[in-house]
Amino acid sequence: MPKANALPSLSLRIDLDDGSRIGPGKIALLENIERHGSISAAGRAMDMSYKRAWDLVDEINRVCRQPAVARQTGGRNGGGAALTPFGAQLVERYRRIERDAAHAVKKDLAALRSDIEKPKKPRGAKAAS
């Protein structure tokens, strides 16, 4: 349930020249890979299939000049994945852009909320039949 007086939110998606995109879902996946140490665990944390998570990581790695995720094949301790320094920088830069954009439109989002919110019913008012 939304919080009372919560502003409408801004969702940021960066469209790249080749038609691919980087947005909140891919960034959240990268953050979960860093947190959980594997693509499969990151996908599970997001209720995403391993194939979907793998495909998104592959897309991110293909569209960037350098890989954002380094995969380790299985072995005695199993496989895993971690963000490369570039991947960590990508997440940091995206989150900074997101914060700056949200800050820049805060007043407009407040005005939008005021313009679109439904009027509150007076206490004790009965619903029309």
Short mmCIF file of N, CA and C in Angstrom, two decimals, residues 15 37 57 67 69 90 94 121:
data_model
loop_
_atom_site.label_atom_id
_atom_site.label_comp_id
_atom_site.label_asym_id
_atom_site.label_seq_id
_atom_site.Cartn_x
_atom_site.Cartn_y
_atom_site.Cartn_z
N ASP A 15 18.71 4.87 -22.62
CA ASP A 15 18.66 4.25 -23.94
C ASP A 15 20.01 4.46 -24.62
N GLY A 37 26.91 -13.00 -4.83
CA GLY A 37 28.07 -13.69 -5.37
C GLY A 37 27.79 -14.68 -6.48
N VAL A 57 22.62 -10.43 -17.94
CA VAL A 57 24.05 -10.22 -17.70
C VAL A 57 24.80 -10.26 -19.02
N PRO A 67 33.35 -5.89 -19.71
CA PRO A 67 32.35 -6.63 -18.93
C PRO A 67 32.05 -5.98 -17.58
N VAL A 69 30.24 -7.92 -15.36
CA VAL A 69 30.18 -9.09 -14.48
C VAL A 69 31.25 -10.08 -14.91
N LEU A 90 29.51 1.29 -13.00
CA LEU A 90 28.26 1.43 -13.74
C LEU A 90 27.09 1.59 -12.78
N TYR A 94 24.91 5.00 -12.38
CA TYR A 94 23.47 4.96 -12.61
C TYR A 94 22.72 5.49 -11.40
N LYS A 121 -12.39 12.08 1.16
CA LYS A 121 -13.79 12.13 1.60
C LYS A 121 -13.84 12.71 3.00
#
